[in-house]
Short mmCIF file of C-alpha atoms in Angstrom, two decimals:
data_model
loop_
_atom_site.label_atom_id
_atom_site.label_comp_id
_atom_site.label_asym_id
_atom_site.label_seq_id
_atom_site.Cartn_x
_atom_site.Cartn_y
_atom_site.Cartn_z
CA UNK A 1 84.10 112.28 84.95
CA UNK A 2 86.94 114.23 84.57
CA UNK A 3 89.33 110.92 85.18
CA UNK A 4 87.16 109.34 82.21
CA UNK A 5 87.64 112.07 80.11
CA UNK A 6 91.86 111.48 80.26
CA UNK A 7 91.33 107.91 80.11
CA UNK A 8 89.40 108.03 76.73
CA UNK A 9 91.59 110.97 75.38
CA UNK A 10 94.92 108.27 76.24
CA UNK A 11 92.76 105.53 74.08
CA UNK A 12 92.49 107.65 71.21
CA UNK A 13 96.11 108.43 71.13
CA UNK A 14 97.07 104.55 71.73
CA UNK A 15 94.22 103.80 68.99
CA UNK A 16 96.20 106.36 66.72
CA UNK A 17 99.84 105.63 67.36
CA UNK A 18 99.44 101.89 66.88
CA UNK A 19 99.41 102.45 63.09
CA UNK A 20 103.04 103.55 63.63
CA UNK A 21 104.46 100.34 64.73
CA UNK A 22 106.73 98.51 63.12
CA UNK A 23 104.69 94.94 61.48
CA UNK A 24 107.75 92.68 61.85
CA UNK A 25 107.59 89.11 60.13
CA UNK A 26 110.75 87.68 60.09
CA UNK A 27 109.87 85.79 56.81
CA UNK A 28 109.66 88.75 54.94
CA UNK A 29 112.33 89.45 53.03
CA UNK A 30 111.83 92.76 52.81
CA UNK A 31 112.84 93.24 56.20
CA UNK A 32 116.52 93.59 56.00
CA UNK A 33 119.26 95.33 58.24
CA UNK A 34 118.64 98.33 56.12
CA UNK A 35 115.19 98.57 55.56
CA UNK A 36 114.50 97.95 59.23
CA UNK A 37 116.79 100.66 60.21
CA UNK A 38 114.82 103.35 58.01
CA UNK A 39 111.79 102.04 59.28
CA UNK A 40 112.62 103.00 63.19
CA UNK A 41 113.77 106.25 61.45
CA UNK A 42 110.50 106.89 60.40
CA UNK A 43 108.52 106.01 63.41
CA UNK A 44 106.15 108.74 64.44
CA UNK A 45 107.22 110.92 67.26
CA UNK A 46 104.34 108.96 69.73
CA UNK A 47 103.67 105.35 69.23
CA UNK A 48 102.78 102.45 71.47
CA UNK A 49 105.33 101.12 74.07
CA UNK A 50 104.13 98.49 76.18
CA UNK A 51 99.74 96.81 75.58
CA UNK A 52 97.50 99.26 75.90
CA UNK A 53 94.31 97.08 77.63
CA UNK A 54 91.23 97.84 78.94
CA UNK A 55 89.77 94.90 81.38
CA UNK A 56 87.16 93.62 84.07
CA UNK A 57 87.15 91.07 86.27
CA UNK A 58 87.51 89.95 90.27
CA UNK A 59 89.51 87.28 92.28
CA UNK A 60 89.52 83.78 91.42
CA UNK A 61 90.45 82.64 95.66
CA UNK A 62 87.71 84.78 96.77
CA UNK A 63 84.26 84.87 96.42
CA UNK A 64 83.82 88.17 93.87
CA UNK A 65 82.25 91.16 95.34
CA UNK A 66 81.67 95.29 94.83
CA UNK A 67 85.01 95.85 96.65
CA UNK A 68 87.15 93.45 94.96
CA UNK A 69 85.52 93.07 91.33
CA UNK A 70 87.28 96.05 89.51
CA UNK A 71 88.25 97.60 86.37
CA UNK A 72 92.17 97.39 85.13
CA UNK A 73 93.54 99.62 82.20
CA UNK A 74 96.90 100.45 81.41
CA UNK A 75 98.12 103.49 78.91
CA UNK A 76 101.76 103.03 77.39
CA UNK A 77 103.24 105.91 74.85
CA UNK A 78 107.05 105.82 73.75
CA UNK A 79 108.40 109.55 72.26
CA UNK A 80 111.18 108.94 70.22
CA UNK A 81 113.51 111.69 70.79
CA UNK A 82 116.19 111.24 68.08
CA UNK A 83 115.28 111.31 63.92
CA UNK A 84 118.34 108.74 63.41
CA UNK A 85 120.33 106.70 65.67
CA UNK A 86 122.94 107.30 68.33
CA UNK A 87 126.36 105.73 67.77
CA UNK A 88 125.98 101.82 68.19
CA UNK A 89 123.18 102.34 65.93
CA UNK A 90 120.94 103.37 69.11
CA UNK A 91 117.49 105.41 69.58
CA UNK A 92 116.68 107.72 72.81
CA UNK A 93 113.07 107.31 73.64
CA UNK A 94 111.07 108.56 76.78
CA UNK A 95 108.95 106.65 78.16
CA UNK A 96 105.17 106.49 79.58
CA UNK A 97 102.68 104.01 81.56
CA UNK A 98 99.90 104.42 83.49
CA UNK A 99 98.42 101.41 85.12
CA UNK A 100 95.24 102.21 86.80
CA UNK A 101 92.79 100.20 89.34
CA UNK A 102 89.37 101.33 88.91
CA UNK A 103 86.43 100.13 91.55
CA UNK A 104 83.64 100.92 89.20
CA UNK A 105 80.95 98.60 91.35
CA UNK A 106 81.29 100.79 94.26
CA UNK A 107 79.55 103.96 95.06
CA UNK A 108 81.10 107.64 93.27
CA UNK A 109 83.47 104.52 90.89
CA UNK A 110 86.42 105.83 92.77
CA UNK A 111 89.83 104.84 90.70
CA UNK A 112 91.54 102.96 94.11
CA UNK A 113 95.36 102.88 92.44
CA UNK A 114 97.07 105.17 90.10
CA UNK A 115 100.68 103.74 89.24
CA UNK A 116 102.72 106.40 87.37
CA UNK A 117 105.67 105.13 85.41
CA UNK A 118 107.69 107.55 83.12
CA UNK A 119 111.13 106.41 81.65
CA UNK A 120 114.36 107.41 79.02
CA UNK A 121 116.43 105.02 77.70
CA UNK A 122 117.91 103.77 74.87
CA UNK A 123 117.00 101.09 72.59
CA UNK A 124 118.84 98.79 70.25
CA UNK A 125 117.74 96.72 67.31
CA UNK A 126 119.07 93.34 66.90
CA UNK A 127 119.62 91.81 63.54
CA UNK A 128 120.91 88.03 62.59
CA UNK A 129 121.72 87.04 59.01
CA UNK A 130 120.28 90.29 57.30
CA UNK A 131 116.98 89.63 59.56
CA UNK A 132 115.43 92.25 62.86
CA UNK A 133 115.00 89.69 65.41
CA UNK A 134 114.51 91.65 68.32
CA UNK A 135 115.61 94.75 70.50
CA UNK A 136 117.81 95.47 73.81
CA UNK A 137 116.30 98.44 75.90
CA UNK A 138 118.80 99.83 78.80
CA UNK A 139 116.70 102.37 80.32
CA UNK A 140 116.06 104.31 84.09
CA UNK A 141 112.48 104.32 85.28
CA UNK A 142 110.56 105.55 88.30
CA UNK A 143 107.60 104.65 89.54
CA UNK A 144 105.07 106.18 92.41
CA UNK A 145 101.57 106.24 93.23
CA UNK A 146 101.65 109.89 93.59
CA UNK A 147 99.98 109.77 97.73
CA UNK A 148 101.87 110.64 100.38
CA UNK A 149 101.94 109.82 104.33
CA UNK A 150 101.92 105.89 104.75
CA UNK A 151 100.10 105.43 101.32
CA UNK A 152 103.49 106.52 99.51
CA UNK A 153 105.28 104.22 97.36
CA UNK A 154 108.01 105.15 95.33
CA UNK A 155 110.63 103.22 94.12
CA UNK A 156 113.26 103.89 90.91
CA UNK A 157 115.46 101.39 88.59
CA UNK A 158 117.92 100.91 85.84
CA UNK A 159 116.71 98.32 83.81
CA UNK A 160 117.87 95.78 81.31
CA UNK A 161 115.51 94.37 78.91
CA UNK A 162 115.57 92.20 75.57
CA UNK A 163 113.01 90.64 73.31
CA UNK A 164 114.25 88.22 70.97
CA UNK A 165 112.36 86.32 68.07
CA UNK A 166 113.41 82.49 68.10
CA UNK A 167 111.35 81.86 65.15
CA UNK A 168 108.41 83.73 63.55
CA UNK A 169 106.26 81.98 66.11
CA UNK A 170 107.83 82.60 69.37
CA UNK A 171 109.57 85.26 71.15
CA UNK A 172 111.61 84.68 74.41
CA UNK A 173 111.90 88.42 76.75
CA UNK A 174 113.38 88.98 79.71
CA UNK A 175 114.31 92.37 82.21
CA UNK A 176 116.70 92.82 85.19
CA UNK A 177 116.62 95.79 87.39
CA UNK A 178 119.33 97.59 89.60
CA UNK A 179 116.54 99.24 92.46
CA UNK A 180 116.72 101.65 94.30
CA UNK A 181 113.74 101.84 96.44
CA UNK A 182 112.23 104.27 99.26
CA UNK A 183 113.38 103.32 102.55
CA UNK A 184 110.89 105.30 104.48
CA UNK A 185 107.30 103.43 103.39
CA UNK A 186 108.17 100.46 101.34
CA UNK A 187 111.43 99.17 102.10
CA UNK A 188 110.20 95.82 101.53
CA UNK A 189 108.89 96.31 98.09
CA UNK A 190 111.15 93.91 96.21
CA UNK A 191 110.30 90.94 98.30
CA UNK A 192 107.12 91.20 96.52
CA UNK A 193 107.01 93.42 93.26
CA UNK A 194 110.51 91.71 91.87
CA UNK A 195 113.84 91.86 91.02
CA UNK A 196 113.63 90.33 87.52
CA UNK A 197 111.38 88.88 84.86
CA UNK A 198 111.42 86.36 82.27
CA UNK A 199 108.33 85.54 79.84
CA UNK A 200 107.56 84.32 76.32
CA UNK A 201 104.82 84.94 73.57
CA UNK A 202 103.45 82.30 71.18
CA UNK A 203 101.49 83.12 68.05
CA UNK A 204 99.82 81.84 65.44
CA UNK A 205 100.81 82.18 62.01
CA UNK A 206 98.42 85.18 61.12
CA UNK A 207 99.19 86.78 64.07
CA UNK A 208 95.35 86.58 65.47
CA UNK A 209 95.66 84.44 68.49
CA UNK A 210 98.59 85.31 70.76
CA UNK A 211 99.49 83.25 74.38
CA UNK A 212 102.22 84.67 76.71
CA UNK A 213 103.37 84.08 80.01
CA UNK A 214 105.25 86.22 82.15
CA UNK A 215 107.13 84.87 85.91
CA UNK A 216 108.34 87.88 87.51
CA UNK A 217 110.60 86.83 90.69
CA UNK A 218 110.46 87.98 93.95
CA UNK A 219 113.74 88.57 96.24
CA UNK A 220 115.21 85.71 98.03
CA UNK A 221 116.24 82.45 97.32
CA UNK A 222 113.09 80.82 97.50
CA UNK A 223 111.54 79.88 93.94
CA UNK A 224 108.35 82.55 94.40
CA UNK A 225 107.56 83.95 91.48
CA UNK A 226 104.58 86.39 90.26
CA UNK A 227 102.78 84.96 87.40
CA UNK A 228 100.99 86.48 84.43
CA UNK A 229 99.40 84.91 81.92
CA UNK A 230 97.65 86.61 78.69
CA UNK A 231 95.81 85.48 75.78
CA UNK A 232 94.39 87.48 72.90
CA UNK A 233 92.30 87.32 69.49
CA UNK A 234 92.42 89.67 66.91
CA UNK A 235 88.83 88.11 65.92
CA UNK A 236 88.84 90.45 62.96
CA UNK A 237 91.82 90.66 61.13
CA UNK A 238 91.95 94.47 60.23
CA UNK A 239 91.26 95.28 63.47
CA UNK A 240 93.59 97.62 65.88
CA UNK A 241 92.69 95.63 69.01
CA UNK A 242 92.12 92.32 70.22
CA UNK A 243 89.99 90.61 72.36
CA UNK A 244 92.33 90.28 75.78
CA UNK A 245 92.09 87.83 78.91
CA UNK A 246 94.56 88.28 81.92
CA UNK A 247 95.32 86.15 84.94
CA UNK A 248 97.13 87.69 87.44
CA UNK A 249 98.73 85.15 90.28
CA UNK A 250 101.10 86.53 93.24
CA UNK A 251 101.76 90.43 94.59
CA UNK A 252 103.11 93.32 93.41
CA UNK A 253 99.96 93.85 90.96
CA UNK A 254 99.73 97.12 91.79
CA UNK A 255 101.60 99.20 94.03
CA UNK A 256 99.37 100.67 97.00
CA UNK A 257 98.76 96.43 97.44
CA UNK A 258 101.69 95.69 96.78
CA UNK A 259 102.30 93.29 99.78
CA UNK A 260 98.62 91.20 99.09
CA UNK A 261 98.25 88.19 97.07
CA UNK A 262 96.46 88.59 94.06
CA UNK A 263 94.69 86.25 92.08
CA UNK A 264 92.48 88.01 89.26
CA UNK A 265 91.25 87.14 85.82
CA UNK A 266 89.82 89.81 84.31
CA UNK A 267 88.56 90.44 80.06
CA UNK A 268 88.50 92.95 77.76
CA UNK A 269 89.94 94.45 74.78
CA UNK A 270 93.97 94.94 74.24
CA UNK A 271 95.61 97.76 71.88
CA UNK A 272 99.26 96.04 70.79
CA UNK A 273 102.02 95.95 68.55
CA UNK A 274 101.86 93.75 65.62
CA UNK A 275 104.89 91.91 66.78
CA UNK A 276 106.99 93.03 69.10
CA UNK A 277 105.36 94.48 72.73
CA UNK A 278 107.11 95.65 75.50
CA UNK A 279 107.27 94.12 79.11
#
């Protein structure tokens, strides 16, 4: 109950902080260098970082059962931590994202994976003829399950990451990592979780359907790649959220597993930026 309790408290936050994104149409000719650059000024001190989703489903190789049917969620804050920018018109932000694994079919609904991700870094926005187009992130991360004893895993990064609008209609995003990863119960991690990602997001013109793909790849020269693919509908069009559908395909889903194929699709509802999410 108590685990509940956060997880609805988190919602109303992400339900709250999502009127404080930046709506970004790059038709707009509003949005110019300087207008944009006010408008990060003026983002609230909390606002949505990367999609805030709530979801259900099981495996899609495997016949679906109590033990692996389960719920997913994820809760992702930004705190921007400067009022104006940062010489080469930068922004500090920290970072936060829960990603949670919840067997709610099984007996006392125990919540199987907790994967705690806090962050700083800075972020950039990109402009092109008087237009934003997109942002460059350079930030340090660290991620854990918070368990000890063989269950541990731990890892930390410094990350690169862009996303960059092509057209109003699709965005191209991408993220490399330097790791640096705990050699005492998951040396091995990056063979399966990654060692970059590259994805892309197509929309329709009012924004209400949206259809991404993201291929995370795993270490080694082999072409093995983790594969997500999303689609949501904003079916009404005032709406903060969207209907949501995920298929997850590889390892590395979450991080007590992270060495077992995965292949999950799994529905539910999705709190996100207008435009612009993070990955």
């Amino acid at each position: 109950m108590r685990h509940l309790k956060l997880f609805l408290f988190f919602c109303l936050v992400a339900v709250f902080s999502a009127h404080g994104q930046i709506v970004v149409n790059p038709e707009s000719p509003r949005l110019n260098t300087d207008s944009l650059r006010t408008e990060f000024d003026k983002l609230p001190l909390i606002s949505m970082y990367k999609d805030n989703y709530f979801i259900f489903g099981g495996p899609t190789n495997h016949r679906p059962d109590r033990e692996n049917t389960n719920v997913k969620f994820q809760i992702s804050l930004q705190c921007k931590l400067t009022k104006s920018t940062l010489p080469l018109n930068t922004y500090l932000f920290l970072y936060y994202t829960q990603k949670v694994f919840w067997n709610v079919l099984e007996n006392s609904m125990p919540m199987t994976d907790l994967n705690f991700n806090p962050g700083i870094g800075l972020a950039k926005p990109l402009f092109y003829n008087n237009r934003y187009i997109g942002k460059v992130s350079l930030m340090i991360e660290h991620e854990s399950n918070g368990r000890d004893s063989i269950q541990s895993r731990s890892w930390n990064r410094v990350a690169l990451g862009a996303s960059i609008a092509l057209d109003q209609n699709l965005i191209i995003h991408g993220k490399a990592w330097i790791p640096i990863v705990d050699g005492e119960n998951n040396r091995d991690l990056l063979d399966y979780y990654g060692i970059y990602q590259a994805g892309m997001q197509v929309m329709t013109n009012d924004r209400r359907w949206k259809f991404s793909e993201i291929l995370v790849k795993r270490r080694g020269w082999k072409l093995n790649y983790n594969s997500i693919t999303e689609v949501s509908f904003r079916f009404l069009r005032n709406a903060d959220w969207s209907l949501f559908f995920q298929y997850y395909n590889g390892y590395g889903e979450g991080l007590l597993d992270y060495n077992k194929f995965h292949s999950q699709a799994r529905i539910g509802i999705v709190f996100r930026p207008d435009y612009f999410s993070d990955y």
